[in-house]
XYZ file of N, CA, C and O in Angstrom:
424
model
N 90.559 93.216 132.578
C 91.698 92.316 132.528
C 91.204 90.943 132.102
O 90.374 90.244 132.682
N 91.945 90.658 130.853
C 91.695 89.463 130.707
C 92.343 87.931 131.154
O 93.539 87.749 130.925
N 91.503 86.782 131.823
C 92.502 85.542 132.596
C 92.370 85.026 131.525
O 91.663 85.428 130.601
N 93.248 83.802 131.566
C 93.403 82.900 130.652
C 92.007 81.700 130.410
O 91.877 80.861 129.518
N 91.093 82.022 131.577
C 89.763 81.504 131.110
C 88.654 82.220 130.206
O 87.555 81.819 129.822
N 89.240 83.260 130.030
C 88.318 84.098 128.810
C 88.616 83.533 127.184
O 88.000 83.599 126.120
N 89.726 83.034 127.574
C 90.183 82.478 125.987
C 90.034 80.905 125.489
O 89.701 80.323 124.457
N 90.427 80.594 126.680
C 90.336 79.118 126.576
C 89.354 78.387 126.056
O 88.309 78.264 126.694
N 89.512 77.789 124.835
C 88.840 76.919 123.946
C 88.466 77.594 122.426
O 87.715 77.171 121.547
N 89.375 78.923 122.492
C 88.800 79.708 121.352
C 90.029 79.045 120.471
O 91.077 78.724 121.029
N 89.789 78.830 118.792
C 90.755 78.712 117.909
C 90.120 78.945 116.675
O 89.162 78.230 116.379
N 90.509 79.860 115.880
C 90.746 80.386 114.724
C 90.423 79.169 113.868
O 90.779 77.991 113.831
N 89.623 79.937 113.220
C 88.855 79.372 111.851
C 89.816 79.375 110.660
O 89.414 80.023 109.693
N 90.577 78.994 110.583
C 91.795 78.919 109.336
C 91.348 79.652 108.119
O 91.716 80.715 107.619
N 90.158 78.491 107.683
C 89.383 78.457 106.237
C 88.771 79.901 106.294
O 89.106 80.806 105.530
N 88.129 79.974 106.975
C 87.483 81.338 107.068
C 88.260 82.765 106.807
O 87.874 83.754 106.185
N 89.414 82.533 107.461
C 90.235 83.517 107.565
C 91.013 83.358 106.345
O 91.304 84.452 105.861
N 91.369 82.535 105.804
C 91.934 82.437 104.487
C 91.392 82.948 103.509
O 91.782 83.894 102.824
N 90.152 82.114 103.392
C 88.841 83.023 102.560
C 88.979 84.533 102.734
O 89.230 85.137 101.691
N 88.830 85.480 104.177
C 88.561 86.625 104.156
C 89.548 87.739 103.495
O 89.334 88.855 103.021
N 91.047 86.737 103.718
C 92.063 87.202 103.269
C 92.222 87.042 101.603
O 93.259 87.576 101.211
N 91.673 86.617 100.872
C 91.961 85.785 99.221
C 90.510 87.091 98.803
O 90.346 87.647 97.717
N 89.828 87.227 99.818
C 88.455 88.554 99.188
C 89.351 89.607 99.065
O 89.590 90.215 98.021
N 89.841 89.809 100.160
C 90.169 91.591 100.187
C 90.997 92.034 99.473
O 92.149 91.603 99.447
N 90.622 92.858 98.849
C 90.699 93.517 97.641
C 92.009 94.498 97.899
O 92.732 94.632 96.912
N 92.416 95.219 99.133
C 93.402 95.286 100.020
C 95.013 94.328 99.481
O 96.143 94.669 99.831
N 94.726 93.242 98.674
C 95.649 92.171 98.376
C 96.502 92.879 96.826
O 97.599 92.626 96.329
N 95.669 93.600 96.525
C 96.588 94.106 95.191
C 97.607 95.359 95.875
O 98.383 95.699 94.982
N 97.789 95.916 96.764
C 98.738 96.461 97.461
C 100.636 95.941 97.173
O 101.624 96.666 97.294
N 100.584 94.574 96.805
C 101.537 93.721 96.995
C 102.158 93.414 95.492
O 103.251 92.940 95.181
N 100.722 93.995 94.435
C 100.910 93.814 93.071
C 101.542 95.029 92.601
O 102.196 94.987 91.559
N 101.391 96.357 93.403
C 101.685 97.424 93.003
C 103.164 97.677 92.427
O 103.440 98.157 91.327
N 104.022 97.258 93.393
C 105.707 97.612 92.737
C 105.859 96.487 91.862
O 106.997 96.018 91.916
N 105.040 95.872 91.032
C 105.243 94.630 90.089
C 104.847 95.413 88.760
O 105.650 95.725 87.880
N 103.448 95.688 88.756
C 102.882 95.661 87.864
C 102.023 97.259 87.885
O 100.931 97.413 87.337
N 102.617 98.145 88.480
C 102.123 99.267 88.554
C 101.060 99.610 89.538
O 100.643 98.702 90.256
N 100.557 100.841 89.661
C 99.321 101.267 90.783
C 98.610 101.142 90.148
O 97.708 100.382 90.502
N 98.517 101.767 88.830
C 96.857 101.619 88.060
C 96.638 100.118 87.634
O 95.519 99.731 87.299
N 97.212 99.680 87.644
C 97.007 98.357 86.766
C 96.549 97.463 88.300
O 95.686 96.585 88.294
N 97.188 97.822 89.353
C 96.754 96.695 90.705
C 95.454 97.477 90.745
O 94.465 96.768 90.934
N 95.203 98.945 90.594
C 94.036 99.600 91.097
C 93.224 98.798 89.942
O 92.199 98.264 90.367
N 93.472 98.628 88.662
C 92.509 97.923 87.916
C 92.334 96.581 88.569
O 91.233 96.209 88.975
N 93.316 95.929 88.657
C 92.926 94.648 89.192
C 91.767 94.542 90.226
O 90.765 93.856 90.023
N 91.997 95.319 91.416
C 91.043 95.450 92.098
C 89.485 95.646 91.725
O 88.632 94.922 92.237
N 89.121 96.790 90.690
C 88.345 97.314 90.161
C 87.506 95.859 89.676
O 86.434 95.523 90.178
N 88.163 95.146 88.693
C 87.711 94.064 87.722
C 87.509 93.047 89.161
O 86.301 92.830 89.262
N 88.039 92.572 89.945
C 87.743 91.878 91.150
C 86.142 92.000 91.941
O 85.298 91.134 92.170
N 86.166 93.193 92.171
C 84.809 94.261 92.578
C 83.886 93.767 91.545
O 83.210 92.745 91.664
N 83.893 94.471 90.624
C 83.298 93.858 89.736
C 82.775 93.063 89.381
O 81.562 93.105 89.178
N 83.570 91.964 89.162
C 83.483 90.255 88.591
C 82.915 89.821 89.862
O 81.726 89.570 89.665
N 83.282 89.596 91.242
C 82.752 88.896 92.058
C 83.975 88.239 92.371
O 84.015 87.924 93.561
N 84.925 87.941 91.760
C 86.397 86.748 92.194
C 87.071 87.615 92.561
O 87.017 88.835 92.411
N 87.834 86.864 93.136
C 89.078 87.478 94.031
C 90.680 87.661 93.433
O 91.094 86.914 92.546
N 91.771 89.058 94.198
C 92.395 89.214 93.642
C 93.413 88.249 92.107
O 93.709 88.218 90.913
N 93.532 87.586 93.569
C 94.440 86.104 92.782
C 93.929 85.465 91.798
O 94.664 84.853 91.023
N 92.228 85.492 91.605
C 92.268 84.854 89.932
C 92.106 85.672 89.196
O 92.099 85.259 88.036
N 91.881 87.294 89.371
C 92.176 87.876 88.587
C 93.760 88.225 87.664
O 94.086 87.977 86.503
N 94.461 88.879 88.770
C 95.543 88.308 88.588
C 96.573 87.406 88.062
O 97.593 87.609 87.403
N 95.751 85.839 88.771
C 95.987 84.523 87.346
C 95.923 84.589 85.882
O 96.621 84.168 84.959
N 94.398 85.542 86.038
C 94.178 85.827 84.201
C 95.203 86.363 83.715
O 95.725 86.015 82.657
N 95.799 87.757 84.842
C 96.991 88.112 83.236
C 97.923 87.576 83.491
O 98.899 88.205 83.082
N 98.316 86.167 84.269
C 99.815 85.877 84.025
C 99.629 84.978 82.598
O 98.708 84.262 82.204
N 101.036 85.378 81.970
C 101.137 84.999 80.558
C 100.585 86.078 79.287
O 100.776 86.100 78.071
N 100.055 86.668 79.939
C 99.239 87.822 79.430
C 100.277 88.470 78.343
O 101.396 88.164 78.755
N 100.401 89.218 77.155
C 101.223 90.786 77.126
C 100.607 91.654 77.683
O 99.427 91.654 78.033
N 101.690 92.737 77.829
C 100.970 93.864 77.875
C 99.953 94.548 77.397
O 99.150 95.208 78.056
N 99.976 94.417 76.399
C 98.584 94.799 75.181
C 97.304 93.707 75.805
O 96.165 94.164 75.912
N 97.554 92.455 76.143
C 96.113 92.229 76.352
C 95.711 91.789 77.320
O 94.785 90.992 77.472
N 96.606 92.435 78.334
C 96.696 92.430 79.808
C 95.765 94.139 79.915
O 94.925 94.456 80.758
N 96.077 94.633 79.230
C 95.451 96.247 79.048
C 94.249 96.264 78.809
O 93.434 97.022 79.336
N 93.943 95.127 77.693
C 92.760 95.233 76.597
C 91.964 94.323 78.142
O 90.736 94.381 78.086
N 92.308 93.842 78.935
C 91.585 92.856 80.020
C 91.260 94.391 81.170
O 90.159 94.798 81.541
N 92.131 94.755 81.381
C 91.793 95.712 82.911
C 91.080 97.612 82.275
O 90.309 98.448 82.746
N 91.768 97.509 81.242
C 90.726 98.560 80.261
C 92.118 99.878 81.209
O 91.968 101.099 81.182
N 92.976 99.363 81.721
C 94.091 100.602 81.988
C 95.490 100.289 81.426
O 95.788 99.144 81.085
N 96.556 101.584 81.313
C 97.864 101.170 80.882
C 98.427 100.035 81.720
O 98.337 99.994 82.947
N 99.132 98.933 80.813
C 99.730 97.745 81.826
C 100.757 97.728 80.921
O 100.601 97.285 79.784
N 102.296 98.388 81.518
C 103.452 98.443 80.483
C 104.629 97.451 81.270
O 105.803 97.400 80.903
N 104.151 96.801 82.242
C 104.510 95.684 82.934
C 105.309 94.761 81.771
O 104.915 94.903 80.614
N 106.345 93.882 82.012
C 106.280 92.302 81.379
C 105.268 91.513 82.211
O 104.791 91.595 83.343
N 105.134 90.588 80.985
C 103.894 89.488 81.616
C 104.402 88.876 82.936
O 105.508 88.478 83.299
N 103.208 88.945 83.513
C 103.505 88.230 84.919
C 103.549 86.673 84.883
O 103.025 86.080 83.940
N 104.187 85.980 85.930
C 103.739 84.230 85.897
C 103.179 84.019 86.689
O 103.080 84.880 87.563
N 102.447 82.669 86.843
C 101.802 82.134 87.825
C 102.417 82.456 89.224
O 101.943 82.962 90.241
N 103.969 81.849 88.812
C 104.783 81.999 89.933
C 104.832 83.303 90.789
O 104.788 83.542 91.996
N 104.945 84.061 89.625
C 105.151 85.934 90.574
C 103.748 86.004 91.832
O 103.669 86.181 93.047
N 102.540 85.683 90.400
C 101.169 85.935 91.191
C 101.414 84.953 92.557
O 101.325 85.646 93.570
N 101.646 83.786 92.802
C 101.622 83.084 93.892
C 102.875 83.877 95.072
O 102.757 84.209 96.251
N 103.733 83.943 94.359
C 104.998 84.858 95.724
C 104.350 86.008 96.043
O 104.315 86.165 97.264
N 103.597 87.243 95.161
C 103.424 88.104 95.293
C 102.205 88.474 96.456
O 102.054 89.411 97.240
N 101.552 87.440 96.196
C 100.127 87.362 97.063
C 100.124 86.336 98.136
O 99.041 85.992 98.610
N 101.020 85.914 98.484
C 101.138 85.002 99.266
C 101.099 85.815 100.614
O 102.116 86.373 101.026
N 99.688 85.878 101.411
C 100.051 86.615 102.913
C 100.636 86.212 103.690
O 100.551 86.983 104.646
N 101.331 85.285 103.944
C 102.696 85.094 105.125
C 103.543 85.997 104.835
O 103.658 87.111 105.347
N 104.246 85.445 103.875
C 104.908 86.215 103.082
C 104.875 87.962 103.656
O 105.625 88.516 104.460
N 103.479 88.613 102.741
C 103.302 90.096 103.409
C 103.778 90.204 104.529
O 104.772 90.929 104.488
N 103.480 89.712 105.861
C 103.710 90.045 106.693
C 104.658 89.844 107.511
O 104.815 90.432 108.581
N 105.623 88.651 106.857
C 107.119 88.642 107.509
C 108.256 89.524 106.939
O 108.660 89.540 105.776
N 108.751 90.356 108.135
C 109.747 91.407 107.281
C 110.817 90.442 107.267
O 111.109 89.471 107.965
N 111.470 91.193 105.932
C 112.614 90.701 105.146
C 112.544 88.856 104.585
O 113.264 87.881 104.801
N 111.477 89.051 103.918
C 110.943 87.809 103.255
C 111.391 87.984 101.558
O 111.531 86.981 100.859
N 111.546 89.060 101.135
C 111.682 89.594 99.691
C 110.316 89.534 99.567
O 109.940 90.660 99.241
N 109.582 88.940 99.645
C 108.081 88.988 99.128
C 107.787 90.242 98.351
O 107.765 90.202 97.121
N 107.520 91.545 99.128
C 107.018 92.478 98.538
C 108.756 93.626 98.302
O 108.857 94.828 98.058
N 109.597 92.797 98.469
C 111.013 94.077 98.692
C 111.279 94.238 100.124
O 111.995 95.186 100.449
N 110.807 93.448 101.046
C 110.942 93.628 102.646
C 112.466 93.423 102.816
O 112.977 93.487 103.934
């Protein structure tokens, strides 16, 4: 059983946790009903890869076409180009996790 002196003085690392959240690769989940499964599964892939995280990958193809949004993740992307804007609503984790936010269709 835990008292309220087991906790006391603990507080969450914001930055840290922000950071851990902007790595995980887990974040293209949210890209999927946008921009397809293979194309978030690419995203991910090129993320892994590259070393950066979802969201600047992501960044890269907003504005993108399709064709060289494709010619970037090396999979079909028959998507319209994404915007900055989508990428920022889409990946925004508050967002994820409040139901009925529209974020992801909640």
């Amino acid at each position: 059983v835990l008292g309220s002196k087991c906790v006391a003085g603990i507080e969450a690392d914001e930055a840290a946790c922000a950071s851990t959240i902007e790595r995980s690769l887990a974040m293209c989940t949210a890209l999927a009903p946008r921009i397809g499964y293979d194309a978030a599964a690419g995203v991910a892939k090129l993320a892994f890869k590259t070393g950066r995280n979802v969201r600047e990958v992501a960044l890269d193809l907003a504005g993108k076409t399709p064709e060289e949004a494709q010619a970037i993740l090396g999979v079909p992307f028959t998507a319209a180009s994404l915007t900055a804007e989508e990428v920022a609503r889409l990946l925004d984790p508050f967002g994820q996790t409040v139901r009925g936010t529209g974020v992801v269709g909640g």
